[in-house]
Amino acid sequence: TTIYKNEIKLLCEFKQYVFRKSKKKKQVSISKEIETDVNAHLEKIKEY
């Protein structure tokens, strides 16, 4: 387990993880939804 002090790095790695897992299971549509949510959250973080 890795402890993340940087939330942006954590979210980017989570997005990659979800994409890899969904690609194996052929569930790309779910990963697209998660990706848009993560991108929206990243934009909020970058504004602060």
mmCIF file of N, CA and C in Angstrom:
data_model
loop_
_atom_site.group_PDB
_atom_site.id
_atom_site.type_symbol
_atom_site.label_atom_id
_atom_site.label_comp_id
_atom_site.label_asym_id
_atom_site.label_seq_id
_atom_site.Cartn_x
_atom_site.Cartn_y
_atom_site.Cartn_z
ATOM 1 N N THR A 1 0.839 -1.178 0.000
ATOM 2 C CA THR A 1 0.000 0.000 0.000
ATOM 3 C C THR A 1 0.885 1.242 0.000
ATOM 4 N N THR A 2 0.432 2.231 -0.732
ATOM 5 C CA THR A 2 1.169 3.487 -0.814
ATOM 6 C C THR A 2 0.345 4.583 -0.166
ATOM 7 N N ILE A 3 1.009 5.401 0.621
ATOM 8 C CA ILE A 3 0.336 6.550 1.226
ATOM 9 C C ILE A 3 0.627 7.760 0.345
ATOM 10 N N TYR A 4 -0.433 8.401 -0.142
ATOM 11 C CA TYR A 4 -0.286 9.534 -1.046
ATOM 12 C C TYR A 4 -0.466 10.833 -0.286
ATOM 13 N N LYS A 5 0.507 11.712 -0.416
ATOM 14 C CA LYS A 5 0.366 13.046 0.156
ATOM 15 C C LYS A 5 -0.195 14.002 -0.882
ATOM 16 N N ASN A 6 -0.082 13.615 -2.155
ATOM 17 C CA ASN A 6 -0.539 14.463 -3.247
ATOM 18 C C ASN A 6 -1.810 13.857 -3.844
ATOM 19 N N GLU A 7 -2.926 14.517 -3.666
ATOM 20 C CA GLU A 7 -4.214 13.985 -4.126
ATOM 21 C C GLU A 7 -4.295 13.917 -5.650
ATOM 22 N N ILE A 8 -3.633 14.832 -6.335
ATOM 23 C CA ILE A 8 -3.666 14.832 -7.801
ATOM 24 C C ILE A 8 -3.004 13.572 -8.341
ATOM 25 N N LYS A 9 -1.854 13.212 -7.766
ATOM 26 C CA LYS A 9 -1.148 12.000 -8.208
ATOM 27 C C LYS A 9 -2.002 10.767 -7.931
ATOM 28 N N LEU A 10 -2.646 10.741 -6.779
ATOM 29 C CA LEU A 10 -3.515 9.623 -6.416
ATOM 30 C C LEU A 10 -4.642 9.459 -7.425
ATOM 31 N N LEU A 11 -5.305 10.542 -7.777
ATOM 32 C CA LEU A 11 -6.428 10.468 -8.710
ATOM 33 C C LEU A 11 -5.981 10.044 -10.103
ATOM 34 N N CYS A 12 -4.818 10.520 -10.532
ATOM 35 C CA CYS A 12 -4.313 10.133 -11.856
ATOM 36 C C CYS A 12 -3.995 8.645 -11.905
ATOM 37 N N GLU A 13 -3.377 8.133 -10.841
ATOM 38 C CA GLU A 13 -3.072 6.704 -10.808
ATOM 39 C C GLU A 13 -4.344 5.870 -10.700
ATOM 40 N N PHE A 14 -5.338 6.368 -9.964
ATOM 41 C CA PHE A 14 -6.614 5.659 -9.860
ATOM 42 C C PHE A 14 -7.285 5.566 -11.223
ATOM 43 N N LYS A 15 -7.230 6.654 -11.973
ATOM 44 C CA LYS A 15 -7.826 6.686 -13.308
ATOM 45 C C LYS A 15 -7.160 5.651 -14.217
ATOM 46 N N GLN A 16 -5.846 5.551 -14.157
ATOM 47 C CA GLN A 16 -5.126 4.560 -14.962
ATOM 48 C C GLN A 16 -5.479 3.143 -14.536
ATOM 49 N N TYR A 17 -5.589 2.924 -13.230
ATOM 50 C CA TYR A 17 -5.928 1.606 -12.697
ATOM 51 C C TYR A 17 -7.309 1.171 -13.184
ATOM 52 N N VAL A 18 -8.276 2.060 -13.094
ATOM 53 C CA VAL A 18 -9.640 1.745 -13.535
ATOM 54 C C VAL A 18 -9.652 1.426 -15.024
ATOM 55 N N PHE A 19 -8.914 2.205 -15.805
ATOM 56 C CA PHE A 19 -8.867 1.977 -17.250
ATOM 57 C C PHE A 19 -8.289 0.598 -17.567
ATOM 58 N N ARG A 20 -7.196 0.230 -16.901
ATOM 59 C CA ARG A 20 -6.585 -1.086 -17.150
ATOM 60 C C ARG A 20 -7.529 -2.217 -16.777
ATOM 61 N N LYS A 21 -8.171 -2.119 -15.624
ATOM 62 C CA LYS A 21 -9.077 -3.179 -15.166
ATOM 63 C C LYS A 21 -10.298 -3.289 -16.069
ATOM 64 N N SER A 22 -10.854 -2.162 -16.477
ATOM 65 C CA SER A 22 -12.067 -2.208 -17.301
ATOM 66 C C SER A 22 -11.751 -2.701 -18.708
ATOM 67 N N LYS A 23 -10.556 -2.428 -19.192
ATOM 68 C CA LYS A 23 -10.170 -2.888 -20.521
ATOM 69 C C LYS A 23 -10.094 -4.413 -20.546
ATOM 70 N N LYS A 24 -9.600 -5.006 -19.457
ATOM 71 C CA LYS A 24 -9.512 -6.465 -19.381
ATOM 72 C C LYS A 24 -10.899 -7.094 -19.363
ATOM 73 N N LYS A 25 -11.836 -6.435 -18.705
ATOM 74 C CA LYS A 25 -13.185 -6.992 -18.552
ATOM 75 C C LYS A 25 -14.155 -6.463 -19.596
ATOM 76 N N LYS A 26 -13.661 -5.689 -20.553
ATOM 77 C CA LYS A 26 -14.481 -5.135 -21.638
ATOM 78 C C LYS A 26 -15.599 -4.231 -21.116
ATOM 79 N N GLN A 27 -15.303 -3.452 -20.087
ATOM 80 C CA GLN A 27 -16.284 -2.531 -19.516
ATOM 81 C C GLN A 27 -15.784 -1.094 -19.647
ATOM 82 N N VAL A 28 -15.474 -0.705 -20.853
ATOM 83 C CA VAL A 28 -14.877 0.608 -21.090
ATOM 84 C C VAL A 28 -15.860 1.734 -20.775
ATOM 85 N N SER A 29 -17.154 1.490 -20.950
ATOM 86 C CA SER A 29 -18.133 2.549 -20.688
ATOM 87 C C SER A 29 -18.115 2.972 -19.223
ATOM 88 N N ILE A 30 -17.911 2.017 -18.319
ATOM 89 C CA ILE A 30 -17.838 2.341 -16.895
ATOM 90 C C ILE A 30 -16.600 3.184 -16.615
ATOM 91 N N SER A 31 -15.490 2.831 -17.253
ATOM 92 C CA SER A 31 -14.262 3.596 -17.023
ATOM 93 C C SER A 31 -14.402 5.020 -17.549
ATOM 94 N N LYS A 32 -15.166 5.214 -18.625
ATOM 95 C CA LYS A 32 -15.372 6.566 -19.160
ATOM 96 C C LYS A 32 -16.127 7.431 -18.155
ATOM 97 N N GLU A 33 -17.140 6.847 -17.486
ATOM 98 C CA GLU A 33 -17.893 7.591 -16.481
ATOM 99 C C GLU A 33 -16.992 7.987 -15.317
ATOM 100 N N ILE A 34 -16.186 7.033 -14.851
ATOM 101 C CA ILE A 34 -15.286 7.313 -13.737
ATOM 102 C C ILE A 34 -14.253 8.354 -14.144
ATOM 103 N N GLU A 35 -13.771 8.258 -15.382
ATOM 104 C CA GLU A 35 -12.772 9.211 -15.864
ATOM 105 C C GLU A 35 -13.323 10.633 -15.874
ATOM 106 N N THR A 36 -14.569 10.807 -16.306
ATOM 107 C CA THR A 36 -15.144 12.157 -16.320
ATOM 108 C C THR A 36 -15.314 12.690 -14.900
ATOM 109 N N ASP A 37 -15.712 11.817 -13.961
ATOM 110 C CA ASP A 37 -15.847 12.243 -12.567
ATOM 111 C C ASP A 37 -14.498 12.652 -11.980
ATOM 112 N N VAL A 38 -13.472 11.837 -12.245
ATOM 113 C CA VAL A 38 -12.139 12.139 -11.721
ATOM 114 C C VAL A 38 -11.606 13.426 -12.339
ATOM 115 N N ASN A 39 -11.813 13.614 -13.636
ATOM 116 C CA ASN A 39 -11.347 14.834 -14.294
ATOM 117 C C ASN A 39 -12.027 16.069 -13.713
ATOM 118 N N ALA A 40 -13.315 15.963 -13.420
ATOM 119 C CA ALA A 40 -14.033 17.087 -12.818
ATOM 120 C C ALA A 40 -13.464 17.407 -11.439
ATOM 121 N N HIS A 41 -13.167 16.370 -10.667
ATOM 122 C CA HIS A 41 -12.601 16.574 -9.331
ATOM 123 C C HIS A 41 -11.198 17.176 -9.425
ATOM 124 N N LEU A 42 -10.415 16.722 -10.400
ATOM 125 C CA LEU A 42 -9.070 17.277 -10.592
ATOM 126 C C LEU A 42 -9.133 18.763 -10.928
ATOM 127 N N GLU A 43 -10.109 19.161 -11.732
ATOM 128 C CA GLU A 43 -10.257 20.576 -12.073
ATOM 129 C C GLU A 43 -10.577 21.405 -10.829
ATOM 130 N N LYS A 44 -11.433 20.867 -9.947
ATOM 131 C CA LYS A 44 -11.757 21.579 -8.709
ATOM 132 C C LYS A 44 -10.517 21.746 -7.845
ATOM 133 N N ILE A 45 -9.688 20.694 -7.774
ATOM 134 C CA ILE A 45 -8.472 20.756 -6.960
ATOM 135 C C ILE A 45 -7.509 21.792 -7.529
ATOM 136 N N LYS A 46 -7.352 21.808 -8.843
ATOM 137 C CA LYS A 46 -6.401 22.727 -9.473
ATOM 138 C C LYS A 46 -6.836 24.183 -9.330
ATOM 139 N N GLU A 47 -8.137 24.426 -9.137
ATOM 140 C CA GLU A 47 -8.616 25.794 -8.956
ATOM 141 C C GLU A 47 -8.159 26.372 -7.622
ATOM 142 N N TYR A 48 -7.989 25.512 -6.621
ATOM 143 C CA TYR A 48 -7.610 25.989 -5.278
ATOM 144 C C TYR A 48 -6.157 26.260 -5.141
#
